[in-house]
Coordinates of C-alpha atoms in Angstrom, one line a residue:
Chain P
X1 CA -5.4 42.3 43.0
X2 CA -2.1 42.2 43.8
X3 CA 1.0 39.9 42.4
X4 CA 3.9 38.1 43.6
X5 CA 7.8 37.8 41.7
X6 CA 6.7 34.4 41.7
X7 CA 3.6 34.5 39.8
X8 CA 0.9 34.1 42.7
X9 CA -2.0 36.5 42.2
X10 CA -3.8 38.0 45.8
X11 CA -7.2 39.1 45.8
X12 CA -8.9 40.0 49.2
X13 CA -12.2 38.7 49.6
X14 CA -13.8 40.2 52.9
X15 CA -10.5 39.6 54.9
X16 CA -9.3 36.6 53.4
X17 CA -6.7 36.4 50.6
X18 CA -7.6 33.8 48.0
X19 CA -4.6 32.9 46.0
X20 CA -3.7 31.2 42.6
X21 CA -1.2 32.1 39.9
X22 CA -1.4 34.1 36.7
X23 CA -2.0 33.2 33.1
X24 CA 1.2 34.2 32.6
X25 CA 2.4 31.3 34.7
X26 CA 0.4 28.8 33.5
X27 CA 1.2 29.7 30.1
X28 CA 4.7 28.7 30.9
X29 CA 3.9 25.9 33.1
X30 CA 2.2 24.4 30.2
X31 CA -1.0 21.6 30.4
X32 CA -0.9 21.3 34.2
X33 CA -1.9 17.3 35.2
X34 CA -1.4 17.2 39.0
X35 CA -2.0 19.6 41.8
X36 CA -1.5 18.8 45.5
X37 CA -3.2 20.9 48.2
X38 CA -2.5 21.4 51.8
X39 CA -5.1 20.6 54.2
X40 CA -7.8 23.2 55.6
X41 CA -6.8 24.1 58.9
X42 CA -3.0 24.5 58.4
X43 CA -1.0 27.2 59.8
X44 CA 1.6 28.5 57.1
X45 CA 4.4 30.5 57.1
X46 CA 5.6 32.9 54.1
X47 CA 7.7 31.2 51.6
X48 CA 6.4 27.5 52.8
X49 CA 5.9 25.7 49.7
X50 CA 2.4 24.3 50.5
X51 CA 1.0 23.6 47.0
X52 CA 2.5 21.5 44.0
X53 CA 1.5 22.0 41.0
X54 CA 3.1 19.5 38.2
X55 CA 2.8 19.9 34.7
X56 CA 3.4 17.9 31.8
X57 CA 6.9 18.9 32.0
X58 CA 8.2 19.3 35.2
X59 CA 7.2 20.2 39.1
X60 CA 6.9 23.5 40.8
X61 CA 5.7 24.6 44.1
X62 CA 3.3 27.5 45.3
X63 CA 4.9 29.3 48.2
X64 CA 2.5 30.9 50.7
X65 CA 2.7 34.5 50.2
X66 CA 1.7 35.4 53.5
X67 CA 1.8 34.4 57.4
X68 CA -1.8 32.7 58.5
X69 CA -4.0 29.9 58.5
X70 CA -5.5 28.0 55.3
X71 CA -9.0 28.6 55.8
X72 CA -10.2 26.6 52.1
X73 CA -8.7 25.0 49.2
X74 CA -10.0 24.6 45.8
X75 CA -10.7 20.8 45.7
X76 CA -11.9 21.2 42.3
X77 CA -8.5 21.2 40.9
X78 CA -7.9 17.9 42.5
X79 CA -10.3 16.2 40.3
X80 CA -10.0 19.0 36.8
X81 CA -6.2 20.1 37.3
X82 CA -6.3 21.2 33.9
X83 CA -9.0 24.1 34.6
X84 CA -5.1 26.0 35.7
X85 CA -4.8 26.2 31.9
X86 CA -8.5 27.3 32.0
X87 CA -9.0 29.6 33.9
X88 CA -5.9 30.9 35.7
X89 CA -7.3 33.7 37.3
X90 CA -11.0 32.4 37.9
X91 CA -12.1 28.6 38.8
X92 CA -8.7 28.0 39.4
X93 CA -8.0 29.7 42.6
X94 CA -5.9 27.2 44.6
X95 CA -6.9 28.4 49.2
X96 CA -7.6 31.2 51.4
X97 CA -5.8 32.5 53.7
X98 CA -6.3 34.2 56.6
X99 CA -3.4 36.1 57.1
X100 CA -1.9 36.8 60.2
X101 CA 0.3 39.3 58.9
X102 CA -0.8 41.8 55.7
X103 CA 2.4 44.0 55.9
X104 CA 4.2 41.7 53.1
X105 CA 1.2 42.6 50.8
X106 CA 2.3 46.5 50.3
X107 CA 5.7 45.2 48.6
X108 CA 3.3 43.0 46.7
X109 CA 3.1 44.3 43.3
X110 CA 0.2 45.9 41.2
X111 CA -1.2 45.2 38.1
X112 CA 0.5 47.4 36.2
X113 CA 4.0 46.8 37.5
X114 CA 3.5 43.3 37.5
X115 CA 3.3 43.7 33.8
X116 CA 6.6 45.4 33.5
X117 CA 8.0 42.6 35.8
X118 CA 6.9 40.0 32.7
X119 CA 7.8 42.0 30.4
Chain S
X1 CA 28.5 28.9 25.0
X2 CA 28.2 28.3 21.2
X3 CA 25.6 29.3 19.4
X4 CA 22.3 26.7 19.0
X5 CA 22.2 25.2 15.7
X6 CA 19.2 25.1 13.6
X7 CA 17.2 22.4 11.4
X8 CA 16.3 23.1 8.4
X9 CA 13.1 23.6 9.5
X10 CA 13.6 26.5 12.4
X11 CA 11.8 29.4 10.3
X12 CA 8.7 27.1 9.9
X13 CA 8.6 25.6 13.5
X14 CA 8.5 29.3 14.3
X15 CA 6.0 30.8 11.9
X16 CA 4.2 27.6 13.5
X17 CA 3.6 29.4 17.3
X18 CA 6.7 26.7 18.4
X19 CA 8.2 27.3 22.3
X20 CA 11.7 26.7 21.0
X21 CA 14.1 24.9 23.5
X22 CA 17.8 24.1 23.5
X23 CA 18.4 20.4 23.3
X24 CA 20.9 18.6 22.1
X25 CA 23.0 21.8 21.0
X26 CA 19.8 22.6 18.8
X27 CA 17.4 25.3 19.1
X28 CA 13.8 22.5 19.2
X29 CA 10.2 23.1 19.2
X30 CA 8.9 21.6 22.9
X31 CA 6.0 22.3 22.0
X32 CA 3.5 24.3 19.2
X33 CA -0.2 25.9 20.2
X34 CA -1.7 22.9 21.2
X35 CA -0.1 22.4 23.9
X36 CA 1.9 19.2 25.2
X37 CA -1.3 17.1 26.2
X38 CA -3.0 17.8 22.8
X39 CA -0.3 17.3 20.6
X40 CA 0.1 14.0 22.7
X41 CA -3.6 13.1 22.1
X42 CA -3.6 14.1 18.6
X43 CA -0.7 11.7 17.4
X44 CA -2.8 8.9 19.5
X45 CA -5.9 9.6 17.0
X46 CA -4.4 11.0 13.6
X47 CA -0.9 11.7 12.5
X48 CA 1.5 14.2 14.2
X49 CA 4.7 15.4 12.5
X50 CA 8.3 15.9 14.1
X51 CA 11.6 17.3 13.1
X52 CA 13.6 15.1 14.2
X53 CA 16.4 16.8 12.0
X54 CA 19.0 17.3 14.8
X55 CA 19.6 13.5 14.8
X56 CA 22.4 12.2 12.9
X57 CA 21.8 10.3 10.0
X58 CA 25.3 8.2 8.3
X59 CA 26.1 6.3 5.7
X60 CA 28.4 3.4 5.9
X61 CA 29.9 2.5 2.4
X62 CA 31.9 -1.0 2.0
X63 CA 35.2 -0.6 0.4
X64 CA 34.7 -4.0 -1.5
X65 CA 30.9 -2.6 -2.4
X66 CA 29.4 -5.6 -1.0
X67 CA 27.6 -4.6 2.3
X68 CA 27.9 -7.4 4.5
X69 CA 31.5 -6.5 4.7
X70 CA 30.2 -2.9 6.2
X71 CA 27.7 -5.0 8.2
X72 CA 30.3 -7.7 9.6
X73 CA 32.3 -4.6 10.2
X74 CA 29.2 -2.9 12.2
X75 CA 29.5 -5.9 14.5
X76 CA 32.0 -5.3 15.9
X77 CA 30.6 -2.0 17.7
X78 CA 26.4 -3.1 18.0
X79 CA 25.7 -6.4 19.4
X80 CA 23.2 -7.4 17.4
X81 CA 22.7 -9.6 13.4
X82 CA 23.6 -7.3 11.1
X83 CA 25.2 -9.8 8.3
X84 CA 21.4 -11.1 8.9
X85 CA 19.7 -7.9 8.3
X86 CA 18.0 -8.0 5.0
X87 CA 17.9 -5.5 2.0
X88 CA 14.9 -3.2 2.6
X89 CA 14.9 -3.8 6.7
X90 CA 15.7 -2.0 9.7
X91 CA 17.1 -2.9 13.1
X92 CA 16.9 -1.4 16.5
X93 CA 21.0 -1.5 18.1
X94 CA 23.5 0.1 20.8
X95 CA 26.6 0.6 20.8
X96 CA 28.6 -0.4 23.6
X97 CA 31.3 0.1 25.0
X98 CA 34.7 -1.7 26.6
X99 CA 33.1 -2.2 30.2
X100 CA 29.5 -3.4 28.6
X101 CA 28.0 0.2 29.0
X102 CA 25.7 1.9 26.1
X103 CA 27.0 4.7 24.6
X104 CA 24.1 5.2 22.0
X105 CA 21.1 3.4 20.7
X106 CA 20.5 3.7 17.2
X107 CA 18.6 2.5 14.4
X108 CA 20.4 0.4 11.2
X109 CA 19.0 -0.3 8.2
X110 CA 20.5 -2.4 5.1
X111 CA 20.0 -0.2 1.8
X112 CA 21.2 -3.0 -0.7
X113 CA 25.0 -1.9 -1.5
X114 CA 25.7 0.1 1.8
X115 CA 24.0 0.6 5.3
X116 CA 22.2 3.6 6.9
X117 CA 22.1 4.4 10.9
X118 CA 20.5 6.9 12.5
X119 CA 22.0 7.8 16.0
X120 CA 21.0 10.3 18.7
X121 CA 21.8 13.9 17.6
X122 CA 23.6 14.4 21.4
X123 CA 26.1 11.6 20.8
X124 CA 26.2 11.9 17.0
X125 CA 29.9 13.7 16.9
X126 CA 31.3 10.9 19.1
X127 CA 29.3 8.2 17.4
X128 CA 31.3 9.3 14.3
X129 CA 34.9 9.4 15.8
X130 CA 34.0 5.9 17.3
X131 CA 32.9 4.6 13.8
X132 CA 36.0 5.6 12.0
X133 CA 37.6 2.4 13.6
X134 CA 35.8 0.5 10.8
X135 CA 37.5 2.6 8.3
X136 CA 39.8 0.0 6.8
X137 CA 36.2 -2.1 6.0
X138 CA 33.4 1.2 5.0
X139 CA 33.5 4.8 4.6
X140 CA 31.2 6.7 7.2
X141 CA 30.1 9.9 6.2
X142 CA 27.6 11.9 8.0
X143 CA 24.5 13.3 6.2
X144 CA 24.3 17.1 6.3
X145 CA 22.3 18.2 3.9
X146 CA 19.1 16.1 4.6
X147 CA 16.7 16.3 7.3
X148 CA 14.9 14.2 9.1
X149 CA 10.7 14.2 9.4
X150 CA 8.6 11.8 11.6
X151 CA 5.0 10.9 10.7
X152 CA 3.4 9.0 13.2
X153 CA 0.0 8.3 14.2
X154 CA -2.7 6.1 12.8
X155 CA -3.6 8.5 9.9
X156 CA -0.2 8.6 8.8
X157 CA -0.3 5.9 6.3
X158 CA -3.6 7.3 4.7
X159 CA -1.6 10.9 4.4
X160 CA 1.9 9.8 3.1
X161 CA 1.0 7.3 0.3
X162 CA -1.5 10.0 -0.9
X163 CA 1.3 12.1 -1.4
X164 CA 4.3 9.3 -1.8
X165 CA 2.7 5.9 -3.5
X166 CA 5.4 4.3 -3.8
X167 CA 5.8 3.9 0.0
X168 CA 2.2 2.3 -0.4
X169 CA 3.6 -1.6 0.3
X170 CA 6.0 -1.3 3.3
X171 CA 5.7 -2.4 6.7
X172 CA 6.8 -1.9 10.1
X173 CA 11.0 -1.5 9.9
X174 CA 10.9 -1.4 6.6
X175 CA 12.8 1.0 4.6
X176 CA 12.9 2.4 0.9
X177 CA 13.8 5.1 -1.6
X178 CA 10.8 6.5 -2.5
X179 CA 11.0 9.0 -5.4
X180 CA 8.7 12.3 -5.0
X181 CA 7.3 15.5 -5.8
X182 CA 10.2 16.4 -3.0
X183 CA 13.1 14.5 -5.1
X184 CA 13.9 11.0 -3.6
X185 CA 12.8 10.7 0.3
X186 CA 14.8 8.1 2.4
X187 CA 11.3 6.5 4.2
X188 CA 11.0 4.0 7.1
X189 CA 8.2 2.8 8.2
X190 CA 9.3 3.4 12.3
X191 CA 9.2 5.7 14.7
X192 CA 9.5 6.3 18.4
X193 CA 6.0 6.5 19.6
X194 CA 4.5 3.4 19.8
X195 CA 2.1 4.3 16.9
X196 CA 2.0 3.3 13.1
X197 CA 4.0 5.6 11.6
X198 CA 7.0 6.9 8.8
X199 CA 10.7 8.3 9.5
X200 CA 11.4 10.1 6.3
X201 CA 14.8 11.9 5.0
X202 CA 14.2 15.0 2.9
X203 CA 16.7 16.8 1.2
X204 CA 17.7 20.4 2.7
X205 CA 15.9 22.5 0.4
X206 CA 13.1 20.6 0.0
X207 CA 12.2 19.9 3.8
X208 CA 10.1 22.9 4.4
X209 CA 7.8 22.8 1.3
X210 CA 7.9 18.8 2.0
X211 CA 6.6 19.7 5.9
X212 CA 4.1 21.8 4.5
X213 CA 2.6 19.3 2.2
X214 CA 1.7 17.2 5.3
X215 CA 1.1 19.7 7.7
X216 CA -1.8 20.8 4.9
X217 CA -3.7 17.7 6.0
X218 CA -6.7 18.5 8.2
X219 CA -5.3 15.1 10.1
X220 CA -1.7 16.4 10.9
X221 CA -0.4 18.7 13.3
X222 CA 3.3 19.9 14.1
X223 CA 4.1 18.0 17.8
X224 CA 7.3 19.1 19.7
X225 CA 9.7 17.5 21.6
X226 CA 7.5 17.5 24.9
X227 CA 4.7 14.8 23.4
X228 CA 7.4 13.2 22.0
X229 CA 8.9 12.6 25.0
X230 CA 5.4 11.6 27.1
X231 CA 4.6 9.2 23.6
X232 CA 8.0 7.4 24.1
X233 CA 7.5 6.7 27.3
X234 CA 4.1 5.5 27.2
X235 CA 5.4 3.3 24.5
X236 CA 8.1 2.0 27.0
X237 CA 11.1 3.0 24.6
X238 CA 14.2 4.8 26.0
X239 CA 15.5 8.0 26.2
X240 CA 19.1 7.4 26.1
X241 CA 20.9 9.8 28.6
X242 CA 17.8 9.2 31.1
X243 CA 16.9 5.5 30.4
X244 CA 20.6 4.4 29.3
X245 CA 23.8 5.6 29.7
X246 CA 27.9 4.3 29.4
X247 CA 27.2 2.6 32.7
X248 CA 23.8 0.6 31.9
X249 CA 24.4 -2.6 29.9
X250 CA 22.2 -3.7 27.1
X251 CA 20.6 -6.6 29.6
X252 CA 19.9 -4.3 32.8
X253 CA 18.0 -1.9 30.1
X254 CA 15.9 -4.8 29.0
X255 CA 16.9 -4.7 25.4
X256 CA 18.4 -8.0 25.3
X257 CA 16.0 -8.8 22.3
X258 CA 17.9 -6.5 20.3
X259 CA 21.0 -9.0 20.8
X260 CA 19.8 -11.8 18.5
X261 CA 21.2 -15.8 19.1
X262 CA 23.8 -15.5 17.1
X263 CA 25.7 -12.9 18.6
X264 CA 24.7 -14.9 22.1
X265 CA 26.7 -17.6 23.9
X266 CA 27.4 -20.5 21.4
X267 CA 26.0 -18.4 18.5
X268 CA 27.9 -18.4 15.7
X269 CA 29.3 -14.7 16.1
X270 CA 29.2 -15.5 19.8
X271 CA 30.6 -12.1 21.8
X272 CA 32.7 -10.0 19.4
X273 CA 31.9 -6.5 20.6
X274 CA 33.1 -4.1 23.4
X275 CA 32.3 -5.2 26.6
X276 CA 31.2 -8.6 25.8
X277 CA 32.6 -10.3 28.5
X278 CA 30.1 -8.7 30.7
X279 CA 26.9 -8.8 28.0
X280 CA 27.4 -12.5 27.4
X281 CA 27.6 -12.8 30.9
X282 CA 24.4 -11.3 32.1
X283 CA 22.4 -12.8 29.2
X284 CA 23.2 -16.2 30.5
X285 CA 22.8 -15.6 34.2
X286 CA 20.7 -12.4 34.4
X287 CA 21.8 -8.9 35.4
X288 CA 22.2 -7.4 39.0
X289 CA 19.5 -4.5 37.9
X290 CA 17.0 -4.6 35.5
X291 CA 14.8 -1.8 33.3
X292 CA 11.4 -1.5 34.0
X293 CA 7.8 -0.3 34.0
X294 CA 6.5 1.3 37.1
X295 CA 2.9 2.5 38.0
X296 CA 2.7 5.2 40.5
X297 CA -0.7 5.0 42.8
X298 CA -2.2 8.0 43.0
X299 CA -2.4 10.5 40.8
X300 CA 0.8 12.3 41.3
X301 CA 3.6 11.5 38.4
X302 CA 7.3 10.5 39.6
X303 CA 10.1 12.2 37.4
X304 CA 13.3 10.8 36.8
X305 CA 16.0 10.8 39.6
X306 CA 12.8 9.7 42.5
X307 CA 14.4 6.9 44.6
X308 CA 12.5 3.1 45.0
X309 CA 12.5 1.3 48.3
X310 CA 11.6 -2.6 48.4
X311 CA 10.0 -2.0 51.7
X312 CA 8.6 1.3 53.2
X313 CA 11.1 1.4 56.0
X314 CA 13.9 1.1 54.4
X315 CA 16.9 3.2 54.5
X316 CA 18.8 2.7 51.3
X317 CA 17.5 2.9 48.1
X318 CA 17.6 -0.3 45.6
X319 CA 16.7 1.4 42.5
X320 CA 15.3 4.9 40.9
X321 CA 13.4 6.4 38.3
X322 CA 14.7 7.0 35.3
X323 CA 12.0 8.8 33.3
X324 CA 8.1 9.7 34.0
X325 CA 5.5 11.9 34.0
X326 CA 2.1 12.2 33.0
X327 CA 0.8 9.3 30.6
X328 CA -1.9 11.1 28.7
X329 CA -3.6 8.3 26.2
X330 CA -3.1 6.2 29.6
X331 CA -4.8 9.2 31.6
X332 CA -2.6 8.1 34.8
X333 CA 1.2 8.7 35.8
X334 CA 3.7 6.2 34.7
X335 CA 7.3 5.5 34.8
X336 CA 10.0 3.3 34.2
X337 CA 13.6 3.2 36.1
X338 CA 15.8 0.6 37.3
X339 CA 15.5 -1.6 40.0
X340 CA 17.3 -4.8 41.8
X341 CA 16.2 -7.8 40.1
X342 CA 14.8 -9.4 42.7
X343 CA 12.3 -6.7 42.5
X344 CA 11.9 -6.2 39.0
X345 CA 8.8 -9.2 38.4
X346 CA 5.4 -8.3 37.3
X347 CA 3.2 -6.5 39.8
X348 CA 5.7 -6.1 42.8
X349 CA 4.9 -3.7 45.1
X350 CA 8.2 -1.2 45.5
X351 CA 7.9 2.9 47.4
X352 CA 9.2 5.4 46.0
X353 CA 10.0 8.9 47.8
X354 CA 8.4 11.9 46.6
X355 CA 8.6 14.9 48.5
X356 CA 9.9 13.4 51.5
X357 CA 7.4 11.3 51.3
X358 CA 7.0 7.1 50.8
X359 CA 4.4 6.6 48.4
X360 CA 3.5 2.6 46.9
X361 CA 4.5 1.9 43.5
X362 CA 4.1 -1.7 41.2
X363 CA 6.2 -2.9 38.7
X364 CA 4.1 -2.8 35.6
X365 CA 4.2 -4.3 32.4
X366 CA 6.1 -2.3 29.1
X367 CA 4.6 -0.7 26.9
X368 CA 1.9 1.2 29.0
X369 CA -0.2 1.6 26.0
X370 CA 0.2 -1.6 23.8
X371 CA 2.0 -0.5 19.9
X372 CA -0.2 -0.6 16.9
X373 CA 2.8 -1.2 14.6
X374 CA 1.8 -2.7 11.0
X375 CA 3.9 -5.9 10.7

């Protein structure tokens, strides 16, 4: 597993990089009530805000962390966008990618120094 | 930056589990353990309880002792019947100011010899310098050493007279002196949340042990400032500083029932109040923009500064949202905010922009979630 600055959590999973955020962040995002998902299918640049996630008190976005192609998204959360609060690092994985680029992912953090980045 | 003041109850919110925020130059619970949605929920089926201690709570004292003088007095800042306002009762007001803007809502209640207000705790400091122009008619003195609890929900009858009797007989906007295990508590029986439900004044020193004698009720939990704020809304009351501000007359924010007749054109206390040209004006004829409720399709919410449309091509915006978010006892987005009123009837269909985006919206009827007050 491997963590983003901005709380996105990447696991590979034979090639492709399934993506949600941490407990941390949902802990701080509070009871989330709304999540939008980009389509299947869509080519993404790093850093394009592709999912929004609002919470009872406010909006953020999901950037993608990586350079590919959305291969799934987890229409679950559509329907249940509380299971964020849930299960954060579980049922609550929010697409795939399949990356086009995996150099960003060795400045990606580690567990244990993302950790030390939350303090 | 000065340092965030505290209520009396900061050590308890915090024992509690509380977030705490800055609002209002306060240091505020947002929210405890159970999160925003359950607190919300929780309030909707039992009793929640708030510190709403940062808000400023005065006293206005008639020099002659006879407090219709402090009430005629009062009229001449709140456009609304105070001289009218029985002993024992409670009014919802605003003050306003020279060009018909609101500078603060507030609530006013006649205590027999003198009357009490409670304003919002971010205009409090102003709303006293602006008060001291009634000085030659009533003393106003700010409460400090008394805080200020809400119980509201439909349990929080059942919890307070078991432990305060003597509030047993009031009823909605009613308010009392209730003598207690907690020395004498200031009650109302108000609130902001659309539910049945008690403001209480506590002294100081007796506020925590006070909380703690409610919050020992399996039925009552501590709720922060985030349900409050999703409760108010669904309950279609205001947030002044989102809803209303210096610019928004009384009539665009749809409060014009808190102007009674008499303070109306050809009422007997016709006008009499800053900006009443304009007021008078727009209650006769109608104002240019009006307050109201709006229904987002979908199930994405619409937050406060989200532009409205009349038609989905156009280029200017006629209105925006002033507040909304997640209606949770409604289980769908809601939101109110201003719009043109030729737009503001029942059930027109308006856009709104949301992410670059033009997504339909309908004016909907306020509250969202209909008030179970007991009158």
């Amino acid at each position: 597993m491997k963590y983003t600055e901005d709380h996105e959590w990447l696991r590979d999973e034979d090639g492709l990089i399934v993506v949600g955020i941490t407990e941390h962040a949902a802990t701080q995002l509070g009871d989330v009530v709304f999540v939008e998902l980009p389509e299947e299918g869509t080519e993404v640049a790093k850093d394009d805000e592709i999912v929004v996630i609002e919470s009872v008190k406010a909006a953020s976005d999901i950037l993608a962390p990586l350079d590919g192609e959305i291969v799934e998204v987890n229409e679950a959360l559509a329907d249940n966008p509380g299971l964020v609060n849930e299960d954060a690092l579980g049922e609550a994985w929010f697409f795939k990618i399949k990356p086009s680029d995996l150099s960003p992912m060795e400045d990606y953090m580690d567990e244990a120094a993302y950790r030390e980045f939350i303090g | 930056m000065t340092e965030a003041k505290r209520t009396g109850l900061f050590d308890l919110h915090q024992e509690l589990g509380a977030r705490m925020v800055p609002f209002a130059g306060y240091d505020m619970p947002v929210q405890y353990p159970l999160g925003v949605l359950g607190e919300h929920r929780h309030t909707r089926a039992k009793a929640g309880l708030f510190d709403v201690s940062h808000m400023g709570q005065v006293l206005l004292r008639p020099v002659s002792g006879n407090v219709e003088q402090a009430a005629r007095a009062l009229e001449t800042l709140v456009p609304a019947d105070l001289i009218g306002l029985q002993p024992g009762r409670q009014r919802y007001g605003v003050f306003t100011g020279d060009t018909g803007g609101i500078l603060d809502d507030l609530m006013i209640a006649n205590r027999g010899d003198h009357l009490f207000a409670v304003v919002n705790a971010a205009c409090k400091d102003a709303d006293i310098v602006h008060l001291g122009r009634l000085s030659d008619h009533c003393s106003v003195e700010e409460v400090t050493d008394r805080a200020l609890l809400a119980l509201q929900g439909p349990a929080a009858a059942a919890v307070l007279s078991a432990l305060v009797p003597a509030m047993r007989d009031m009823r909605f906007m009613d308010v009392d002196i209730c003598d207690s295990d907690w020395g004498p508590l200031w009650v109302s029986r108000s609130g902001y949340t659309g539910e049945d439900g008690f403001e209480i004044s506590v002294e100081n020193a007796r506020a925590e042990e006070f909380a703690r004698a409610l919050l020992a009720h399996d039925d009552v939990e501590p709720i922060g400032l985030g349900a409050r704020d999703s409760l108010r809304l669904e309950a279609g009351l205001c947030l002044y500083g989102s809803d209303l501000d210096d610019t928004t007359s009384p009539v665009e924010g749809n409060l014009a029932w808190s102007i009674q007749k008499v303070r109306r054109k050809g009422g007997a206390r016709e006008g009499g109040f800053p900006g009443a040209d304009r007021i008078v004006e727009e209650l006769a004829r109608g104002p240019a923009r009006l307050r109201v409720g709006l229904l987002p399709e979908g199930r994405a919410p619409m937050r406060a500064g989200t532009p409205l449309f009349g038609e989905q091509e156009d280029t200017d915006p006629m209105g925006q949202i002033t507040s909304g978010g997640f209606g949770p006892s409604v289980d769908r987005p809601i939101a109110m905010g201003y719009v043109k009123t030729a737009h503001a009837a029942l059930g027109t269909p308006l856009w709104a922009e949301l992410r670059g985006r033009r997504l339909p919206v309908t004016v909907a009827e306020l509250p969202f979630r209909p008030a179970t007050y007991k009158r």
